[in-house]
Short mmCIF file of C-alpha atoms and ligand atoms in Angstrom, two decimals:
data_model
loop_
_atom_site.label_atom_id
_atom_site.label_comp_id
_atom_site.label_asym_id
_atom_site.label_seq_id
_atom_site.Cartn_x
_atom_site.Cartn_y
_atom_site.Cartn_z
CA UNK A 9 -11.11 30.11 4.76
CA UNK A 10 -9.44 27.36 3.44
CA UNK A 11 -5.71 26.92 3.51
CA UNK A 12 -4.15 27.83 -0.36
CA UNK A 13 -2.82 24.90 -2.39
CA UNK A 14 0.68 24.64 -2.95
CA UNK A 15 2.43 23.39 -5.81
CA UNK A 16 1.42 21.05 -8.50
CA UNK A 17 -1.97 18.82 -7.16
CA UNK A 18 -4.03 16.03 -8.37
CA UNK A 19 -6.60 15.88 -10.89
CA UNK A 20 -10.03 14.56 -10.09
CA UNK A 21 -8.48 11.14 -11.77
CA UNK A 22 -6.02 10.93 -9.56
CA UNK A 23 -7.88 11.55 -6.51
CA UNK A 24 -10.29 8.51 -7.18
CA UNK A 25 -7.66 6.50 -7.83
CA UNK A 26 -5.76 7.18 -5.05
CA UNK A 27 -8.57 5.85 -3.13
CA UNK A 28 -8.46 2.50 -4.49
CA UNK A 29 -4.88 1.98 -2.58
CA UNK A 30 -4.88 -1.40 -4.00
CA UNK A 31 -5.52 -2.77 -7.51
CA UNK A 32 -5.41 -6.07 -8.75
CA UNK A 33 -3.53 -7.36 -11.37
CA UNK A 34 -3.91 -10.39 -14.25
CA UNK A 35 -1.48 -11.51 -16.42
CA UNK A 36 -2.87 -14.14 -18.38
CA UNK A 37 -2.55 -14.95 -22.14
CA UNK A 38 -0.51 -17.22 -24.56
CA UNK A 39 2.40 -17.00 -21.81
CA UNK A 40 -0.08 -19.29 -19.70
CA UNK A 41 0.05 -21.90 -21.65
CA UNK A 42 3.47 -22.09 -23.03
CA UNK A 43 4.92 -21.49 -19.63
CA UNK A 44 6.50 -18.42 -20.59
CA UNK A 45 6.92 -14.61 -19.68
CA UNK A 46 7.83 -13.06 -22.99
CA UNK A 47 6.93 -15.51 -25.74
CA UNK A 48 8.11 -14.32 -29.42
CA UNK A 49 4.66 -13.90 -30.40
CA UNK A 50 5.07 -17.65 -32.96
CA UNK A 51 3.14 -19.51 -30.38
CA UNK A 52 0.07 -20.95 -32.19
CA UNK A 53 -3.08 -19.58 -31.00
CA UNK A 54 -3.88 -23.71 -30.97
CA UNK A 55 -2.23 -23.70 -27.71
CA UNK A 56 -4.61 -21.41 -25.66
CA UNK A 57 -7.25 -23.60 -24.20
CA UNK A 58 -8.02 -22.80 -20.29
CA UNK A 59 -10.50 -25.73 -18.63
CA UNK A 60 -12.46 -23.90 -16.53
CA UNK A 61 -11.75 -19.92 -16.90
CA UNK A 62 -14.36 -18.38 -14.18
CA UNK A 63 -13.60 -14.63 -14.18
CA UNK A 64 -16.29 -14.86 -11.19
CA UNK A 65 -13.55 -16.96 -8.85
CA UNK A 66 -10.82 -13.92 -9.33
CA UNK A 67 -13.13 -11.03 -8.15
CA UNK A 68 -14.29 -13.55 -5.34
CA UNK A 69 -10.26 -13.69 -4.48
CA UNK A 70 -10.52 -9.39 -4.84
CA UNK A 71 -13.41 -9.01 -3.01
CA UNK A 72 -11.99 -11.06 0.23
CA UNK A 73 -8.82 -8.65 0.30
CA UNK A 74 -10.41 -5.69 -0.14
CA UNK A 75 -9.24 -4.89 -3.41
CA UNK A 76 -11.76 -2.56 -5.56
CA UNK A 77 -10.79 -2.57 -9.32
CA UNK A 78 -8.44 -4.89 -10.94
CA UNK A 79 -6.37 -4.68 -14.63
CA UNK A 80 -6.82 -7.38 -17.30
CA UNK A 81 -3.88 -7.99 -19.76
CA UNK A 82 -5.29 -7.82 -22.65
CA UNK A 83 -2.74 -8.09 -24.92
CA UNK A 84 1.31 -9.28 -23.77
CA UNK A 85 4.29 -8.36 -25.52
CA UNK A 86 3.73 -11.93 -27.80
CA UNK A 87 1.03 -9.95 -29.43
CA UNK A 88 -1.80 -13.16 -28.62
CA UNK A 89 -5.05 -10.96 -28.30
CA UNK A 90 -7.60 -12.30 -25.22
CA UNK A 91 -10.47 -10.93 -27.01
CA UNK A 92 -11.88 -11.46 -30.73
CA UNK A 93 -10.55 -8.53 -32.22
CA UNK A 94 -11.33 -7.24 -35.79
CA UNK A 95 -7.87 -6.34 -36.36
CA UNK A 96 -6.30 -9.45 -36.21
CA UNK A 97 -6.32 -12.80 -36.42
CA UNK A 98 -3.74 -14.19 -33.36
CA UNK A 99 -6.53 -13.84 -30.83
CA UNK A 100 -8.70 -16.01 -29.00
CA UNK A 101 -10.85 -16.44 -31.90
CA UNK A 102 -8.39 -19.05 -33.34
CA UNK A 103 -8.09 -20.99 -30.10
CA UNK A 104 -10.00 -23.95 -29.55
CA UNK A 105 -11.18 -22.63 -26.36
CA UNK A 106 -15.12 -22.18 -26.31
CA UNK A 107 -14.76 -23.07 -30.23
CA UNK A 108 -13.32 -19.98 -30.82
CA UNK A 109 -16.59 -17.96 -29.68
CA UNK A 110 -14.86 -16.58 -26.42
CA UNK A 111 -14.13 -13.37 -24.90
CA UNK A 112 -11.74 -13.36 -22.01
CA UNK A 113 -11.93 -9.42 -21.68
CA UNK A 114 -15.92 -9.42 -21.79
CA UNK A 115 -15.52 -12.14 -19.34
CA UNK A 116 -13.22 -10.46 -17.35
CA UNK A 117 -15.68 -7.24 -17.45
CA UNK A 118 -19.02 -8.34 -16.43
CA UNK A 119 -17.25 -10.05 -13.37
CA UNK A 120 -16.06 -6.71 -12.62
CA UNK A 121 -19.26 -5.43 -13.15
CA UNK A 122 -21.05 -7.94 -10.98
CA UNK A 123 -18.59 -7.32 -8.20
CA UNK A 124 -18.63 -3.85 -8.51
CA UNK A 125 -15.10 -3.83 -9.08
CA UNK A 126 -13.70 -1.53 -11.28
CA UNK A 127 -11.59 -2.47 -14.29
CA UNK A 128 -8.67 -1.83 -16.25
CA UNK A 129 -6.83 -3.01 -19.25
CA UNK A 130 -2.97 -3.79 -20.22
CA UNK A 131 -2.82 -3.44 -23.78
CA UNK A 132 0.85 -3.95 -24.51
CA UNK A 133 2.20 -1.04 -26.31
CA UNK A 134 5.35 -3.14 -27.17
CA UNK A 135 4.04 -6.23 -30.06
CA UNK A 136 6.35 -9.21 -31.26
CA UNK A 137 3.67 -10.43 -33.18
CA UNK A 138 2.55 -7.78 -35.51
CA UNK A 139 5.58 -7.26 -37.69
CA UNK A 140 4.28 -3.35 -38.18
CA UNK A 141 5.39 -2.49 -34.64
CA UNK A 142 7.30 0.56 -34.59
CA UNK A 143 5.59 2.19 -37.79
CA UNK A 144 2.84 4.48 -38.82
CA UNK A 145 1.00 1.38 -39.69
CA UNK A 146 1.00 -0.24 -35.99
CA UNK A 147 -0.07 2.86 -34.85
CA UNK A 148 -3.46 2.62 -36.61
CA UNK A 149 -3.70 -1.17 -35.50
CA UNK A 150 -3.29 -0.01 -31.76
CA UNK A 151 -5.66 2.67 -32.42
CA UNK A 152 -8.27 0.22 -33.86
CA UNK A 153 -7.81 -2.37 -31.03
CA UNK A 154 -7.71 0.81 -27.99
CA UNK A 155 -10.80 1.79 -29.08
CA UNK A 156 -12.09 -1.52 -29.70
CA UNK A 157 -11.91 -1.62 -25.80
CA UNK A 158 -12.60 1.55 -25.11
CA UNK A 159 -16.22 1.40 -26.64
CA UNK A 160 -17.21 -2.27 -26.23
CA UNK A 161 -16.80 -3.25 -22.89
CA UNK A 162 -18.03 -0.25 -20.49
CA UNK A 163 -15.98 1.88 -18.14
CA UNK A 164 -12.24 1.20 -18.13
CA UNK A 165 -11.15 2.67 -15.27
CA UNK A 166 -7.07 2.38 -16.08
CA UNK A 167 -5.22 2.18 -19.01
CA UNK A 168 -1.89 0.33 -18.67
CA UNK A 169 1.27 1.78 -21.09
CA UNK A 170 4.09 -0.97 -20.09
CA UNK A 171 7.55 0.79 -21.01
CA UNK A 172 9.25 -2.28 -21.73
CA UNK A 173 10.27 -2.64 -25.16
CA UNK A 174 8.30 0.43 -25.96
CA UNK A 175 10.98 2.56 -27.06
CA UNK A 176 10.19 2.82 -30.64
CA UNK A 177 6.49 4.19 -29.54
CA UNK A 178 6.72 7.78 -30.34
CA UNK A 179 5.09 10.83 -28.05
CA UNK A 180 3.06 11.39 -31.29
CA UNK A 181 1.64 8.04 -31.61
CA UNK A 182 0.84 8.25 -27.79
CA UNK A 183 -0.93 11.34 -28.11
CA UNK A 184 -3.59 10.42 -30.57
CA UNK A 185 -3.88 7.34 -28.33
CA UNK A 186 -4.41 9.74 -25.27
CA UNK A 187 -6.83 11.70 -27.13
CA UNK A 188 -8.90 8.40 -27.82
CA UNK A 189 -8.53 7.69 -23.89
CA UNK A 190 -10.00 11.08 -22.88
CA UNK A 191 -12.69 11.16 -25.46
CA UNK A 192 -14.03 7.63 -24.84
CA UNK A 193 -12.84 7.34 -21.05
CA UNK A 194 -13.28 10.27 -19.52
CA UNK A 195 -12.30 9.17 -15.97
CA UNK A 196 -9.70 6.77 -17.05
CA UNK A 197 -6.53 6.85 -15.45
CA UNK A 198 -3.01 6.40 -17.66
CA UNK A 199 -0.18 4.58 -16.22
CA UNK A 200 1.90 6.46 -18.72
CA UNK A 201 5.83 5.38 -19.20
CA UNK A 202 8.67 6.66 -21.57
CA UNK A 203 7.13 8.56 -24.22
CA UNK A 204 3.74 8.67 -22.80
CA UNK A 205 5.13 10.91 -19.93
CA UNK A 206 2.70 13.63 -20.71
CA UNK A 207 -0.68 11.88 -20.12
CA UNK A 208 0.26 10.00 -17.20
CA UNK A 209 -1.78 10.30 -14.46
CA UNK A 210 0.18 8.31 -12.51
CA UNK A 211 4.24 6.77 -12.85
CA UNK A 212 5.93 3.35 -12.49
CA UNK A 213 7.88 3.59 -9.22
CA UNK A 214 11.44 2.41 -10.50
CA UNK A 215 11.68 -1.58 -9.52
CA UNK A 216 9.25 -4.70 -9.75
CA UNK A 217 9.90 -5.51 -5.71
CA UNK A 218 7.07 -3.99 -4.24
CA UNK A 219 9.11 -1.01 -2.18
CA UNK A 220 8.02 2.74 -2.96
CA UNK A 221 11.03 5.40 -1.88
CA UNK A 222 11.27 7.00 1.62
CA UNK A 223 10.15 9.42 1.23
CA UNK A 224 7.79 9.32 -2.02
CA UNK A 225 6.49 12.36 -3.91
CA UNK A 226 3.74 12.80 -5.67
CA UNK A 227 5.39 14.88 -7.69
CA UNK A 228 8.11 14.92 -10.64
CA UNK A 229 9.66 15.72 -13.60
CA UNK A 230 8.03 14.67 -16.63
CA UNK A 231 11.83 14.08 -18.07
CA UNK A 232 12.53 11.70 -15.35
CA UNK A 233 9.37 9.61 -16.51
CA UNK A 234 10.74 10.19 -20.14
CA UNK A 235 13.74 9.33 -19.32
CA UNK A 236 13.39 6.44 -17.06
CA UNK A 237 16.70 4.55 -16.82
CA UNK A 238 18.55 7.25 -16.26
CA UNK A 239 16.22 8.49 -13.16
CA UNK A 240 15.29 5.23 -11.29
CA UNK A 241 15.80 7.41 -8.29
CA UNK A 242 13.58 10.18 -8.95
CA UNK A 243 11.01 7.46 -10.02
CA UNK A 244 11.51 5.70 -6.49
CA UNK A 245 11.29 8.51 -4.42
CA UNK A 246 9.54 10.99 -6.75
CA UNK A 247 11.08 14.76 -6.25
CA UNK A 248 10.40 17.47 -3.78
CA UNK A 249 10.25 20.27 -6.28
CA UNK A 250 9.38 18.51 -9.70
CA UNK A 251 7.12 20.23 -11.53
CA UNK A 252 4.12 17.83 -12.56
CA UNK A 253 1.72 15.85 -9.99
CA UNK A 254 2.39 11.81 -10.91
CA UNK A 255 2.26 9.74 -7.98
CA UNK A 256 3.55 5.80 -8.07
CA UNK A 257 1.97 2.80 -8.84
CA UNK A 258 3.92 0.14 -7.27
CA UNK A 259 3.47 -2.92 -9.74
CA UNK A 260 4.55 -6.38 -8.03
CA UNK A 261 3.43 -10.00 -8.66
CA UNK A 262 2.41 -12.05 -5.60
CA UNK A 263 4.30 -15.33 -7.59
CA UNK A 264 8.10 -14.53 -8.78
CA UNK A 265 6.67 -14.28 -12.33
CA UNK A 266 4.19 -12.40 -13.78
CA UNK A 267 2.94 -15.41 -15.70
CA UNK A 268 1.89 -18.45 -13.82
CA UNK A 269 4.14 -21.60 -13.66
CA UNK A 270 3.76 -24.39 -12.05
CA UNK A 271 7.04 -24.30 -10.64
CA UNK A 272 6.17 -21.27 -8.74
CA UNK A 273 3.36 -22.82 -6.61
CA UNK A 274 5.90 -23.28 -3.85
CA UNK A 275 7.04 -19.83 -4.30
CA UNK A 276 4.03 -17.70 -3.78
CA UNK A 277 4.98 -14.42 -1.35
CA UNK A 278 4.00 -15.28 2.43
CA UNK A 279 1.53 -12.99 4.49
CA UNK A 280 4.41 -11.62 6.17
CA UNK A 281 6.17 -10.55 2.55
CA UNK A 282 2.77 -9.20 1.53
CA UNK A 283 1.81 -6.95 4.88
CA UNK A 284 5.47 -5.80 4.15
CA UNK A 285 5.25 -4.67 0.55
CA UNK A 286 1.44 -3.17 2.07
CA UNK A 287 3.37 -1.10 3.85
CA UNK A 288 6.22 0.40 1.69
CA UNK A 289 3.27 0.78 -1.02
CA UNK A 290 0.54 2.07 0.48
CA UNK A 291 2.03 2.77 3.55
CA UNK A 292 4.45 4.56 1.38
CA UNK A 293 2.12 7.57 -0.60
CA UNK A 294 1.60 5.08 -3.75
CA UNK A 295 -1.13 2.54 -5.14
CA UNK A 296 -0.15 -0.90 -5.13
CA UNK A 297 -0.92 -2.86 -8.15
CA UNK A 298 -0.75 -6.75 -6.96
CA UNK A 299 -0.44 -9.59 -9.93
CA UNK A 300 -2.57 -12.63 -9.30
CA UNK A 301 -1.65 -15.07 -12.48
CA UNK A 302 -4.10 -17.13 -13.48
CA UNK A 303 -3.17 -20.60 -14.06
CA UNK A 304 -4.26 -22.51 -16.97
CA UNK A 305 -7.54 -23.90 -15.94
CA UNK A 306 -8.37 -20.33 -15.87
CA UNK A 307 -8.07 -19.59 -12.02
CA UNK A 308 -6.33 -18.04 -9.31
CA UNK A 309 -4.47 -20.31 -7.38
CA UNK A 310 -5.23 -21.76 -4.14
CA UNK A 311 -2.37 -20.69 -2.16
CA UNK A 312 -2.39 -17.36 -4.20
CA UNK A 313 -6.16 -16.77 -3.07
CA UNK A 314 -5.88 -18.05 0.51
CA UNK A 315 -2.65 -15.70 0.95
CA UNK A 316 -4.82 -12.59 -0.45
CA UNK A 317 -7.40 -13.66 2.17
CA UNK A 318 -5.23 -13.29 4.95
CA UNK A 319 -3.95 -9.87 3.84
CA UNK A 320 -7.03 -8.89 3.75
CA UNK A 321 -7.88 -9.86 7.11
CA UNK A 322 -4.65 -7.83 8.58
CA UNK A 323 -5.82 -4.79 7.21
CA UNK A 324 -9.20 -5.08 7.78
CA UNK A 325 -8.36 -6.18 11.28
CA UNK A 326 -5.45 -3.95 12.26
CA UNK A 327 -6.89 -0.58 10.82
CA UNK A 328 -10.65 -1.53 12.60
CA UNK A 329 -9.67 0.66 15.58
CA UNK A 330 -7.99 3.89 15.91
CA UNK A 331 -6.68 3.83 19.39
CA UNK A 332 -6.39 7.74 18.94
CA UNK A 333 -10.08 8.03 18.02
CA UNK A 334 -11.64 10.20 21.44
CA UNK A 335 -8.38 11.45 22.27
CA UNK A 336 -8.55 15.02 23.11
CA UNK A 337 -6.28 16.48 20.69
CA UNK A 338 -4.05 20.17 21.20
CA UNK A 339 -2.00 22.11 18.80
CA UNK A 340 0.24 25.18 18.68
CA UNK A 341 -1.17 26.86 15.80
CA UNK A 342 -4.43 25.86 15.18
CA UNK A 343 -6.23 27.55 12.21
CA UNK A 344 -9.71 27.67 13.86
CA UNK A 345 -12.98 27.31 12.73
CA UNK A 346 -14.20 24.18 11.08
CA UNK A 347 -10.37 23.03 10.72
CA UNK A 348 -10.86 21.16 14.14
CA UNK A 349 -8.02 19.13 15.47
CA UNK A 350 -10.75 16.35 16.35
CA UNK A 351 -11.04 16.12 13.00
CA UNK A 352 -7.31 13.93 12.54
CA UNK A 353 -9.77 11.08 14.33
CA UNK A 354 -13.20 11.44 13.10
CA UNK A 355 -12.81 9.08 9.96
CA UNK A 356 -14.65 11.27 7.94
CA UNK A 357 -13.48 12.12 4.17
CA UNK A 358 -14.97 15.56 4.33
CA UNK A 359 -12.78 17.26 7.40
CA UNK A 360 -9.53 17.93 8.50
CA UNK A 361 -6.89 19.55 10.48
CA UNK A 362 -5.28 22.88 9.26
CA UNK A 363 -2.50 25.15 10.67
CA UNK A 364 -2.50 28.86 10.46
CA UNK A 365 -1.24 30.24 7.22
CA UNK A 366 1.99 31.74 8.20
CA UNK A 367 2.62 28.29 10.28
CA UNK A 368 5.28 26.02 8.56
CA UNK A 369 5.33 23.62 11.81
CA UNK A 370 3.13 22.44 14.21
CA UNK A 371 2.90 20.18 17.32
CA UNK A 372 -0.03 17.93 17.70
CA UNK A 373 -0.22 16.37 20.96
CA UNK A 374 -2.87 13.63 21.49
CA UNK A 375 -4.08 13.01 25.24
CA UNK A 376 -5.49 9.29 24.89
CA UNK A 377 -7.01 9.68 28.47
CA UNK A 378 -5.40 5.73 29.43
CA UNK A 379 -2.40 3.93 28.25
CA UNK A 380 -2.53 2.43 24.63
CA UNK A 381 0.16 -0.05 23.06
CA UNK A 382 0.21 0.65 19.30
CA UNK A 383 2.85 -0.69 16.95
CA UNK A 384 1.76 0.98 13.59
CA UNK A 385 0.45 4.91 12.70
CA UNK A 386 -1.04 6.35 9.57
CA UNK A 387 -1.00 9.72 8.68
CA UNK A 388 -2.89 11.45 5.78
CA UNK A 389 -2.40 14.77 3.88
CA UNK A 390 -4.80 16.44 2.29
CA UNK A 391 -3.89 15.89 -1.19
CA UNK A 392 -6.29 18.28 -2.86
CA UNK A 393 -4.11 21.11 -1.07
CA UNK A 394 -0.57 19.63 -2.39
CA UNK A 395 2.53 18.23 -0.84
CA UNK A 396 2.83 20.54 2.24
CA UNK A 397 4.73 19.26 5.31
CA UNK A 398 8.14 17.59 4.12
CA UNK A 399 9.75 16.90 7.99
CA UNK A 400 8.02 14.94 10.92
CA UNK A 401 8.87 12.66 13.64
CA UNK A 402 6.46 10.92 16.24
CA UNK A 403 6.96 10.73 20.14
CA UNK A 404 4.76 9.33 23.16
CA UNK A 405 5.23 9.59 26.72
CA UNK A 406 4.11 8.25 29.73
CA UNK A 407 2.92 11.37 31.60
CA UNK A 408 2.69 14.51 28.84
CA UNK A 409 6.16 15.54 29.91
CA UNK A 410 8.84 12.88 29.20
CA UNK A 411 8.80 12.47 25.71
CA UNK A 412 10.39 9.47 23.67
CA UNK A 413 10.65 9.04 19.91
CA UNK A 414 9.65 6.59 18.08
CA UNK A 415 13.13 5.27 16.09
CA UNK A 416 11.07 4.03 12.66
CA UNK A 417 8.73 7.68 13.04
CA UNK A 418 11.91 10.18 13.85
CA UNK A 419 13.08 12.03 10.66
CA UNK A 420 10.48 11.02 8.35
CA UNK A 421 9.78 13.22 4.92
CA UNK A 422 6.77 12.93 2.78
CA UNK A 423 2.77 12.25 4.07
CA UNK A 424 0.81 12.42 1.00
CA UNK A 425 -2.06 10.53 0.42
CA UNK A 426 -1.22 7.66 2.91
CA UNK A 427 1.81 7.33 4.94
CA UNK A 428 1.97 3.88 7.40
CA UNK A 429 4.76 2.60 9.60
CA UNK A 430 5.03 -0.42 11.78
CA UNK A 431 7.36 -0.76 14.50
CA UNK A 432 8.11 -2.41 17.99
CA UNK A 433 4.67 -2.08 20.38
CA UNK A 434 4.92 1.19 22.41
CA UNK A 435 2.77 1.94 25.73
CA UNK A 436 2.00 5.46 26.21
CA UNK A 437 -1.45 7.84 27.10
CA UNK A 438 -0.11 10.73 25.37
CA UNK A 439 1.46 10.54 21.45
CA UNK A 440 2.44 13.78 20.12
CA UNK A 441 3.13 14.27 15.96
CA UNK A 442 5.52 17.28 15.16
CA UNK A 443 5.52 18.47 12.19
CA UNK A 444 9.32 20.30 11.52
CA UNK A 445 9.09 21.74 8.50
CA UNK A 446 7.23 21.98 5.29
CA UNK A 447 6.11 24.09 2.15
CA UNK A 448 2.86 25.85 3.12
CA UNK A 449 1.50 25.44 6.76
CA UNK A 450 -0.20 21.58 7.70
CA UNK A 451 -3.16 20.16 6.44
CA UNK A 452 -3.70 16.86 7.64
CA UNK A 453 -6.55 14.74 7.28
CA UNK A 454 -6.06 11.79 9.61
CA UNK A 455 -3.57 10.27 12.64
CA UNK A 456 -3.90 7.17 13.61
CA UNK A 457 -2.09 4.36 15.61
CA UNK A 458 -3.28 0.49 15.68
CA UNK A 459 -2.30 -2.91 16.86
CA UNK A 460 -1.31 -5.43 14.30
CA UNK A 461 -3.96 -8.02 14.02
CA UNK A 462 -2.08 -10.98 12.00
O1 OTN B 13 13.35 -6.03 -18.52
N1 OTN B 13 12.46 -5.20 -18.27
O2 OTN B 13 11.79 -4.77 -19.19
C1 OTN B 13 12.25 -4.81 -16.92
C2 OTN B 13 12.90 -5.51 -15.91
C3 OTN B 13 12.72 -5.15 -14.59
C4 OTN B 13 11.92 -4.12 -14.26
C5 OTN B 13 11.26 -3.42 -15.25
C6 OTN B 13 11.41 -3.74 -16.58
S1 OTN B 13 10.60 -2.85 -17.84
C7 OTN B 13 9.76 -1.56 -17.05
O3 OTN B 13 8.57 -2.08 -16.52
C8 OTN B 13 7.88 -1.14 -15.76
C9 OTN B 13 6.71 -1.83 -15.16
O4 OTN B 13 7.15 -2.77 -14.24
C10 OTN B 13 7.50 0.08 -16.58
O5 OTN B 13 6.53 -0.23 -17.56
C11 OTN B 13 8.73 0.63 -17.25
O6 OTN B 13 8.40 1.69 -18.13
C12 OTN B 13 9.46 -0.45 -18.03
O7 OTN B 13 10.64 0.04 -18.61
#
């Protein structure tokens, strides 16, 4: 039988989205065009006028990395709607672009469509614009406008609750919002903040930079979500025995800014920035949610797109081959049956590795048969079973017998969903994972160790 769960685990939301690993990002609006990041919300809608908006050219730039779903800003902090609301009139409709008759989130949404990407929307909680934010009143306009989007536009994969400048949002206006979420989104996932603590399916991860904790947690307090400045910490690194499942989503914007600026074009993140922040995001337990701004003819940068390219090609190229994959694989407590050790290198979703139940450690040893160099491993819980092993360290050796760590693998913490490292190229036929501690006895779904392919 199958090991027993431990602790708090993901919902069915969680686990889908877990499997994106990377989402995409676009902040694009009045802030385009008046080469700002947090207009006032007086900006005349006059001023929004992209020359050649082709929603078509951003998936293009997602589908090349590998990226599978993607959130729109609909609406910034300056209140300037992208789409031709009913509720008010500081939207698109009052912008001489496409005489007023466009739609940048239906745009936005049958590109996603055609790619088969799925999307999300931003709709900022936080409004300088509407002079009813923070009453009873703006409540009913963010109602109107959620479900607007909710109904209109087909599945909306992610909701995006920004917790900047959203402290006068109430847990009682969230939670009629929520309820409109579930009802008309069944599968959409919350990035809940602040006061939307309770329906978030998954947390902000404490800084803008791109670098998840080590280790990360899934799991957390709901207070330390509530109370967010106080627990930047807990957000990093998430917390061993808090009591609600909300893993990170590691929000960073391939430009300094999350608007675009012309200024910027000479500061887009190099290859070697973005394989890093790959790895302490997604390498790090977490979902990382990459910004591409849109410039204001409408499209995604050259340099911006040919730097997602090459990303792309890294991890396309360096995860291609599991150098562990035919290794014949031995543990100390193995649980038997269909929980196979083979099954850490068979790629397939539906097996894994489990321990006995009274086992709290284990030592895997891999026999490669011939000497591998490697300079990066993954490892992967099975999160449907909760966080269970919480100390492990990597070694190889030469022969089976002399056995050398790894510096970067020695000590490590949390697996989780995902958990990657990169370090200096080792040689060895024989790479051994020990597992020193934990909650419940191992369940792991994959091991692997690659070559970096830049
Ligand atoms: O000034 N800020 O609002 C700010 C500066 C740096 C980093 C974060 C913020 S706000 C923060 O943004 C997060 C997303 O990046 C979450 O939405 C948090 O809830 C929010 O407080």
């Amino acid at each position: 039988t199958a090991p027993a769960p431990v602790g708090p685990v993901p919902n069915a939301r969680q686990i889908e989205w877990y499997h994106r690993e990377m989402i995409a990002f676009f902040h694009f609006g009045m802030n385009t065009f008046t080469n700002d990041n947090e207009g006032d919300g007086t900006a005349s809608p006059r001023l929004f006028n992209p020359t050649a908006l082709d929603c078509r050219q951003w998936t293009s730039v997602l589908k090349s990395a590998g990226i599978t779903s993607a959130i729109f800003v609909a609406k910034h902090a300056d209140g300037f709607c992208n789409w031709p609301t009913a509720h008010t009139n500081y939207s698109v409709k009052n912008s001489p672009w496409k005489d007023g008759k466009g739609d940048v989130v239906r745009e936005f949404t049958d590109a996603c469509k055609s790619a088969g990407i799925k999307a999300g929307i931003y709709l900022g909680p936080h409004d300088r614009h509407d002079s009813r934010y923070g009453t009873d009143d703006y409540s009913d306009y963010y109602a109107d406008q959620l479900s607007e989007l909710l109904r209109n536009y087909g599945p909306i994969w992610e909701i995006w609750w920004d917790g900047a400048g959203a402290d006068k949002l109430t847990t009682a206006y969230y939670t009629r919002w929520a309820d409109s979420v579930r009802r008309l989104q069944p599968n959409c996932v919350v990035f809940g903040t602040k006061n939307s603590n309770a329906f978030a399916d998954c947390r902000w991860m404490g800084n803008e930079s791109g670098i998840s904790g080590d280790p990360c947690w899934s799991t957390i307090n709901l207070s330390s979500i509530k109370n967010e400045a106080d627990n930047i910490a807990a957000l990093n690194h998430g917390e061993l025995d808090g009591t609600a499942y909300v893993p990170a989503e590691v929000d960073v914007s391939i430009r300094p800014s999350w608007f675009y600026h012309p200024e910027e074009d000479t500061r887009v993140k190099t290859v070697a920035e973005l394989w890093d922040i790959y790895f302490n995001s997604v390498g790090r337990n977490s979902v990382l949610l990459l910004n591409y701004p849109p410039n204001k003819e409408g499209l995604i940068s050259p340099v911006d797109a040919k730097r997602s390219d090459s990303l792309g090609a890294m991890i396309r190229g360096t995860f291609k081959t599991n150098l562990a994959s035919g290794a014949s694989v031995k543990t100390l407590h193995p649980r038997g049956g269909i929980y196979k050790p083979s099954n850490m290198t068979d790629r397939l979703e539906s097996t894994y590795y489990a321990a006995t139940d009274d086992a709290r450690t284990d030592t895997i040893t891999f026999n490669l048969g011939t000497a591998k160099t490697f300079d990066v491993l993954m490892i992967q819980e099975v999160i449907e079973l909760g966080h269970r092993t919480t100390g492990w360290s990597v070694e190889y050796s030469k022969n089976g017998k002399n056995w050398l760590p790894i510096p970067e693998a020695t000590g490590k913490q949390s697996i989780g969903y995902k958990w990657l490292l990169k370090f200096k190229p080792v040689t060895a036929s024989y790479v051994r994972l020990r597992i020193t501690a934990g909650k419940a006895c191992p369940a792991i779904h994959t091991f692997g160790i690659y070559k970096q392919q830049m």
